[in-house]
Amino acid sequence: MNKSNRTYVRIAVLGVLLVALVFALYSSFVKDPGAVKVGSDAPNFSLEQLNGPELALESLKGKGVILNFWGTWCEPCKEEMPALQKQYTKFKDKGLVVIGVNIGESPVAVEPFVKQFEIDFPILLDRQSEITKLYRIGPIPTTFFIDPDGEVREVFIGQLDEAMIESKVTKILP
């Protein structure tokens, strides 16, 4: 291979690398087009409750809904649970429902966690992570604030505290 051919090969390789870099940057900054967004209707689903019958999201129309995706192994989830429980207790008579969607764990793992944190809002079991995929959940905890019409008003990724939850709840109460 002569010197000019090597130059063309190098330029081609650099071009391919540059295209890959641009694509990677574009992908990381542009949100997933299939993700559940603020302003869209929350996709309906039905899941088995830890201690009860299946619950469908659409059955909660007319109420403000906090939809929280979590796992027992997630430290920020553990920190957040008492705050969710307190806000649920405070606002449930005003039309708030908190739904905890456990990702991929069995009742044997979830039950002690629920007892430890004295959770009395519905805990749904997404054993096959189907709803987690539907909602395009990445990091957890991830929380959706859904208004009485079923519209997603806010999506929060990360740990919430009581004050943050309360400020968001006031925007979704019926």
PDB file of C-alpha atoms in Angstrom:
ATOM      1  CA  MET A   1       0.000   0.000   0.000  1.00  0.00           C
ATOM      2  CA  ASN A   2       1.498   3.327  -0.953  1.00  0.00           C
ATOM      3  CA  LYS A   3       1.570   6.447   1.170  1.00  0.00           C
ATOM      4  CA  SER A   4      -1.441   8.179  -0.441  1.00  0.00           C
ATOM      5  CA  ASN A   5      -3.625   5.060  -0.033  1.00  0.00           C
ATOM      6  CA  ARG A   6      -2.733   4.886   3.668  1.00  0.00           C
ATOM      7  CA  THR A   7      -3.738   8.515   4.028  1.00  0.00           C
ATOM      8  CA  TYR A   8      -7.150   7.791   2.476  1.00  0.00           C
ATOM      9  CA  VAL A   9      -7.640   4.777   4.750  1.00  0.00           C
ATOM     10  CA  ARG A  10      -6.782   6.867   7.801  1.00  0.00           C
ATOM     11  CA  ILE A  11      -9.163   9.622   6.739  1.00  0.00           C
ATOM     12  CA  ALA A  12     -11.921   7.035   6.204  1.00  0.00           C
ATOM     13  CA  VAL A  13     -11.322   5.476   9.631  1.00  0.00           C
ATOM     14  CA  LEU A  14     -11.331   8.920  11.275  1.00  0.00           C
ATOM     15  CA  GLY A  15     -14.562   9.740   9.418  1.00  0.00           C
ATOM     16  CA  VAL A  16     -16.253   6.579  10.702  1.00  0.00           C
ATOM     17  CA  LEU A  17     -15.080   7.329  14.248  1.00  0.00           C
ATOM     18  CA  LEU A  18     -16.345  10.906  13.978  1.00  0.00           C
ATOM     19  CA  VAL A  19     -19.766   9.719  12.779  1.00  0.00           C
ATOM     20  CA  ALA A  20     -19.930   7.238  15.679  1.00  0.00           C
ATOM     21  CA  LEU A  21     -18.992   9.977  18.153  1.00  0.00           C
ATOM     22  CA  VAL A  22     -21.627  12.363  16.789  1.00  0.00           C
ATOM     23  CA  PHE A  23     -24.263   9.618  16.947  1.00  0.00           C
ATOM     24  CA  ALA A  24     -23.323   8.750  20.551  1.00  0.00           C
ATOM     25  CA  LEU A  25     -23.522  12.390  21.620  1.00  0.00           C
ATOM     26  CA  TYR A  26     -26.828  12.895  19.793  1.00  0.00           C
ATOM     27  CA  SER A  27     -28.295   9.758  21.389  1.00  0.00           C
ATOM     28  CA  SER A  28     -27.280  10.794  24.887  1.00  0.00           C
ATOM     29  CA  PHE A  29     -28.755  14.302  24.610  1.00  0.00           C
ATOM     30  CA  VAL A  30     -31.980  13.515  22.764  1.00  0.00           C
ATOM     31  CA  LYS A  31     -34.661  11.899  24.900  1.00  0.00           C
ATOM     32  CA  ASP A  32     -36.149   8.547  23.985  1.00  0.00           C
ATOM     33  CA  PRO A  33     -39.037   9.350  21.607  1.00  0.00           C
ATOM     34  CA  GLY A  34     -41.096   6.462  23.041  1.00  0.00           C
ATOM     35  CA  ALA A  35     -40.685   7.567  26.646  1.00  0.00           C
ATOM     36  CA  VAL A  36     -43.663   8.732  28.695  1.00  0.00           C
ATOM     37  CA  LYS A  37     -43.476  12.524  28.634  1.00  0.00           C
ATOM     38  CA  VAL A  38     -44.960  15.413  30.579  1.00  0.00           C
ATOM     39  CA  GLY A  39     -48.225  16.367  28.904  1.00  0.00           C
ATOM     40  CA  SER A  40     -48.956  12.886  27.568  1.00  0.00           C
ATOM     41  CA  ASP A  41     -51.503  10.447  28.937  1.00  0.00           C
ATOM     42  CA  ALA A  42     -50.026   7.909  31.332  1.00  0.00           C
ATOM     43  CA  PRO A  43     -50.121   4.502  29.607  1.00  0.00           C
ATOM     44  CA  ASN A  44     -52.648   2.215  31.256  1.00  0.00           C
ATOM     45  CA  PHE A  45     -51.554  -1.068  32.778  1.00  0.00           C
ATOM     46  CA  SER A  46     -52.764  -3.628  35.266  1.00  0.00           C
ATOM     47  CA  LEU A  47     -50.553  -5.386  37.814  1.00  0.00           C
ATOM     48  CA  GLU A  48     -50.958  -7.728  40.768  1.00  0.00           C
ATOM     49  CA  GLN A  49     -50.868  -6.025  44.161  1.00  0.00           C
ATOM     50  CA  LEU A  50     -48.643  -7.366  46.909  1.00  0.00           C
ATOM     51  CA  ASN A  51     -51.649  -7.778  49.200  1.00  0.00           C
ATOM     52  CA  GLY A  52     -54.670  -7.633  46.989  1.00  0.00           C
ATOM     53  CA  PRO A  53     -56.224  -8.051  43.559  1.00  0.00           C
ATOM     54  CA  GLU A  54     -54.863  -6.619  40.324  1.00  0.00           C
ATOM     55  CA  LEU A  55     -54.990  -2.849  40.051  1.00  0.00           C
ATOM     56  CA  ALA A  56     -55.419  -0.975  36.758  1.00  0.00           C
ATOM     57  CA  LEU A  57     -54.098   2.569  36.461  1.00  0.00           C
ATOM     58  CA  GLU A  58     -57.201   3.670  34.537  1.00  0.00           C
ATOM     59  CA  SER A  59     -59.349   2.767  37.566  1.00  0.00           C
ATOM     60  CA  LEU A  60     -57.749   5.722  39.376  1.00  0.00           C
ATOM     61  CA  LYS A  61     -59.053   8.402  36.990  1.00  0.00           C
ATOM     62  CA  GLY A  62     -60.416  11.317  38.975  1.00  0.00           C
ATOM     63  CA  LYS A  63     -57.616  11.061  41.541  1.00  0.00           C
ATOM     64  CA  GLY A  64     -54.121  12.491  41.695  1.00  0.00           C
ATOM     65  CA  VAL A  65     -51.642   9.637  41.311  1.00  0.00           C
ATOM     66  CA  ILE A  66     -48.017   9.329  42.321  1.00  0.00           C
ATOM     67  CA  LEU A  67     -46.564   6.396  40.388  1.00  0.00           C
ATOM     68  CA  ASN A  68     -43.225   5.442  41.942  1.00  0.00           C
ATOM     69  CA  PHE A  69     -40.877   2.811  40.447  1.00  0.00           C
ATOM     70  CA  TRP A  70     -38.523   1.279  43.034  1.00  0.00           C
ATOM     71  CA  GLY A  71     -36.595  -1.763  44.280  1.00  0.00           C
ATOM     72  CA  THR A  72     -35.763  -3.119  47.736  1.00  0.00           C
ATOM     73  CA  TRP A  73     -32.031  -3.017  46.932  1.00  0.00           C
ATOM     74  CA  CYS A  74     -32.106   0.686  45.963  1.00  0.00           C
ATOM     75  CA  GLU A  75     -30.723   2.927  48.726  1.00  0.00           C
ATOM     76  CA  PRO A  76     -32.402   6.172  47.501  1.00  0.00           C
ATOM     77  CA  CYS A  77     -35.690   4.217  47.326  1.00  0.00           C
ATOM     78  CA  LYS A  78     -35.289   3.256  50.991  1.00  0.00           C
ATOM     79  CA  GLU A  79     -34.648   6.903  51.906  1.00  0.00           C
ATOM     80  CA  GLU A  80     -37.672   8.078  49.922  1.00  0.00           C
ATOM     81  CA  MET A  81     -40.301   5.584  51.146  1.00  0.00           C
ATOM     82  CA  PRO A  82     -41.054   7.256  54.503  1.00  0.00           C
ATOM     83  CA  ALA A  83     -41.624  10.591  52.719  1.00  0.00           C
ATOM     84  CA  LEU A  84     -44.005   8.981  50.214  1.00  0.00           C
ATOM     85  CA  GLN A  85     -45.892   7.271  53.045  1.00  0.00           C
ATOM     86  CA  LYS A  86     -46.229  10.538  55.028  1.00  0.00           C
ATOM     87  CA  GLN A  87     -47.532  12.452  52.012  1.00  0.00           C
ATOM     88  CA  TYR A  88     -49.942   9.630  51.179  1.00  0.00           C
ATOM     89  CA  THR A  89     -51.283   9.678  54.743  1.00  0.00           C
ATOM     90  CA  LYS A  90     -51.604  13.466  54.610  1.00  0.00           C
ATOM     91  CA  PHE A  91     -53.376  13.708  51.229  1.00  0.00           C
ATOM     92  CA  LYS A  92     -55.235  10.412  50.673  1.00  0.00           C
ATOM     93  CA  ASP A  93     -58.522  11.903  51.951  1.00  0.00           C
ATOM     94  CA  LYS A  94     -58.103  14.718  49.409  1.00  0.00           C
ATOM     95  CA  GLY A  95     -57.926  12.340  46.440  1.00  0.00           C
ATOM     96  CA  LEU A  96     -54.257  11.295  46.301  1.00  0.00           C
ATOM     97  CA  VAL A  97     -53.217   7.732  45.521  1.00  0.00           C
ATOM     98  CA  VAL A  98     -49.605   6.610  45.774  1.00  0.00           C
ATOM     99  CA  ILE A  99     -48.713   3.496  43.803  1.00  0.00           C
ATOM    100  CA  GLY A 100     -45.370   1.805  44.381  1.00  0.00           C
ATOM    101  CA  VAL A 101     -44.300  -0.330  41.420  1.00  0.00           C
ATOM    102  CA  ASN A 102     -41.681  -2.817  42.523  1.00  0.00           C
ATOM    103  CA  ILE A 103     -39.384  -3.815  39.692  1.00  0.00           C
ATOM    104  CA  GLY A 104     -38.733  -7.506  39.146  1.00  0.00           C
ATOM    105  CA  GLU A 105     -38.791  -8.833  42.719  1.00  0.00           C
ATOM    106  CA  SER A 106     -40.840 -11.554  44.361  1.00  0.00           C
ATOM    107  CA  PRO A 107     -43.297 -11.045  47.231  1.00  0.00           C
ATOM    108  CA  VAL A 108     -40.761 -12.780  49.513  1.00  0.00           C
ATOM    109  CA  ALA A 109     -38.349  -9.858  48.981  1.00  0.00           C
ATOM    110  CA  VAL A 110     -40.958  -7.096  48.915  1.00  0.00           C
ATOM    111  CA  GLU A 111     -43.064  -8.057  51.962  1.00  0.00           C
ATOM    112  CA  PRO A 112     -40.373  -7.426  54.652  1.00  0.00           C
ATOM    113  CA  PHE A 113     -39.499  -4.082  53.024  1.00  0.00           C
ATOM    114  CA  VAL A 114     -43.143  -2.962  53.105  1.00  0.00           C
ATOM    115  CA  LYS A 115     -43.462  -4.006  56.759  1.00  0.00           C
ATOM    116  CA  GLN A 116     -40.179  -2.331  57.738  1.00  0.00           C
ATOM    117  CA  PHE A 117     -41.305   1.023  56.301  1.00  0.00           C
ATOM    118  CA  GLU A 118     -44.963   0.570  57.387  1.00  0.00           C
ATOM    119  CA  ILE A 119     -46.235   1.237  53.876  1.00  0.00           C
ATOM    120  CA  ASP A 120     -49.992   1.118  53.462  1.00  0.00           C
ATOM    121  CA  PHE A 121     -50.348   2.451  49.912  1.00  0.00           C
ATOM    122  CA  PRO A 122     -50.743  -0.117  47.108  1.00  0.00           C
ATOM    123  CA  ILE A 123     -47.568  -1.942  46.084  1.00  0.00           C
ATOM    124  CA  LEU A 124     -47.712  -3.465  42.606  1.00  0.00           C
ATOM    125  CA  LEU A 125     -45.407  -6.257  41.470  1.00  0.00           C
ATOM    126  CA  ASP A 126     -43.852  -5.791  38.024  1.00  0.00           C
ATOM    127  CA  ARG A 127     -42.184  -9.206  38.142  1.00  0.00           C
ATOM    128  CA  GLN A 128     -41.333  -9.366  34.429  1.00  0.00           C
ATOM    129  CA  SER A 129     -40.491  -5.619  34.252  1.00  0.00           C
ATOM    130  CA  GLU A 130     -43.131  -5.174  31.529  1.00  0.00           C
ATOM    131  CA  ILE A 131     -44.456  -1.888  32.935  1.00  0.00           C
ATOM    132  CA  THR A 132     -40.908  -0.731  33.675  1.00  0.00           C
ATOM    133  CA  LYS A 133     -40.148  -1.196  29.965  1.00  0.00           C
ATOM    134  CA  LEU A 134     -43.449   0.422  28.923  1.00  0.00           C
ATOM    135  CA  TYR A 135     -42.579   3.537  30.937  1.00  0.00           C
ATOM    136  CA  ARG A 136     -38.911   3.381  29.803  1.00  0.00           C
ATOM    137  CA  ILE A 137     -37.572   3.463  33.361  1.00  0.00           C
ATOM    138  CA  GLY A 138     -33.809   3.849  33.672  1.00  0.00           C
ATOM    139  CA  PRO A 139     -32.450   4.903  37.049  1.00  0.00           C
ATOM    140  CA  ILE A 140     -34.656   4.402  40.104  1.00  0.00           C
ATOM    141  CA  PRO A 141     -36.424   5.764  41.943  1.00  0.00           C
ATOM    142  CA  THR A 142     -38.406   7.343  39.114  1.00  0.00           C
ATOM    143  CA  THR A 143     -41.715   8.992  39.963  1.00  0.00           C
ATOM    144  CA  PHE A 144     -44.587  10.120  37.739  1.00  0.00           C
ATOM    145  CA  PHE A 145     -47.102  12.696  38.970  1.00  0.00           C
ATOM    146  CA  ILE A 146     -50.405  12.086  37.172  1.00  0.00           C
ATOM    147  CA  ASP A 147     -53.404  14.417  37.334  1.00  0.00           C
ATOM    148  CA  PRO A 148     -57.062  13.338  37.714  1.00  0.00           C
ATOM    149  CA  ASP A 149     -57.467  13.266  33.898  1.00  0.00           C
ATOM    150  CA  GLY A 150     -54.639  10.736  33.560  1.00  0.00           C
ATOM    151  CA  GLU A 151     -52.123  13.257  32.190  1.00  0.00           C
ATOM    152  CA  VAL A 152     -48.493  13.091  33.290  1.00  0.00           C
ATOM    153  CA  ARG A 153     -47.789  16.462  34.905  1.00  0.00           C
ATOM    154  CA  GLU A 154     -44.232  15.763  36.026  1.00  0.00           C
ATOM    155  CA  VAL A 155     -41.561  13.056  35.878  1.00  0.00           C
ATOM    156  CA  PHE A 156     -38.876  13.038  38.558  1.00  0.00           C
ATOM    157  CA  ILE A 157     -35.803  10.819  38.425  1.00  0.00           C
ATOM    158  CA  GLY A 158     -34.055  10.428  41.765  1.00  0.00           C
ATOM    159  CA  GLN A 159     -34.888  10.631  45.444  1.00  0.00           C
ATOM    160  CA  LEU A 160     -37.720  12.896  46.587  1.00  0.00           C
ATOM    161  CA  ASP A 161     -38.117  14.402  50.049  1.00  0.00           C
ATOM    162  CA  GLU A 162     -41.371  15.390  51.774  1.00  0.00           C
ATOM    163  CA  ALA A 163     -41.278  19.045  50.719  1.00  0.00           C
ATOM    164  CA  MET A 164     -40.660  18.147  47.069  1.00  0.00           C
ATOM    165  CA  ILE A 165     -43.476  15.616  47.067  1.00  0.00           C
ATOM    166  CA  GLU A 166     -45.905  18.030  48.707  1.00  0.00           C
ATOM    167  CA  SER A 167     -45.155  20.808  46.211  1.00  0.00           C
ATOM    168  CA  LYS A 168     -45.820  18.419  43.329  1.00  0.00           C
ATOM    169  CA  VAL A 169     -48.919  16.829  44.916  1.00  0.00           C
ATOM    170  CA  THR A 170     -50.694  20.183  45.164  1.00  0.00           C
ATOM    171  CA  LYS A 171     -50.554  20.384  41.326  1.00  0.00           C
ATOM    172  CA  ILE A 172     -52.264  17.011  40.789  1.00  0.00           C
ATOM    173  CA  LEU A 173     -54.970  16.840  43.449  1.00  0.00           C
ATOM    174  CA  PRO A 174     -58.548  16.765  42.141  1.00  0.00           C
TER     175      PRO A 174
END
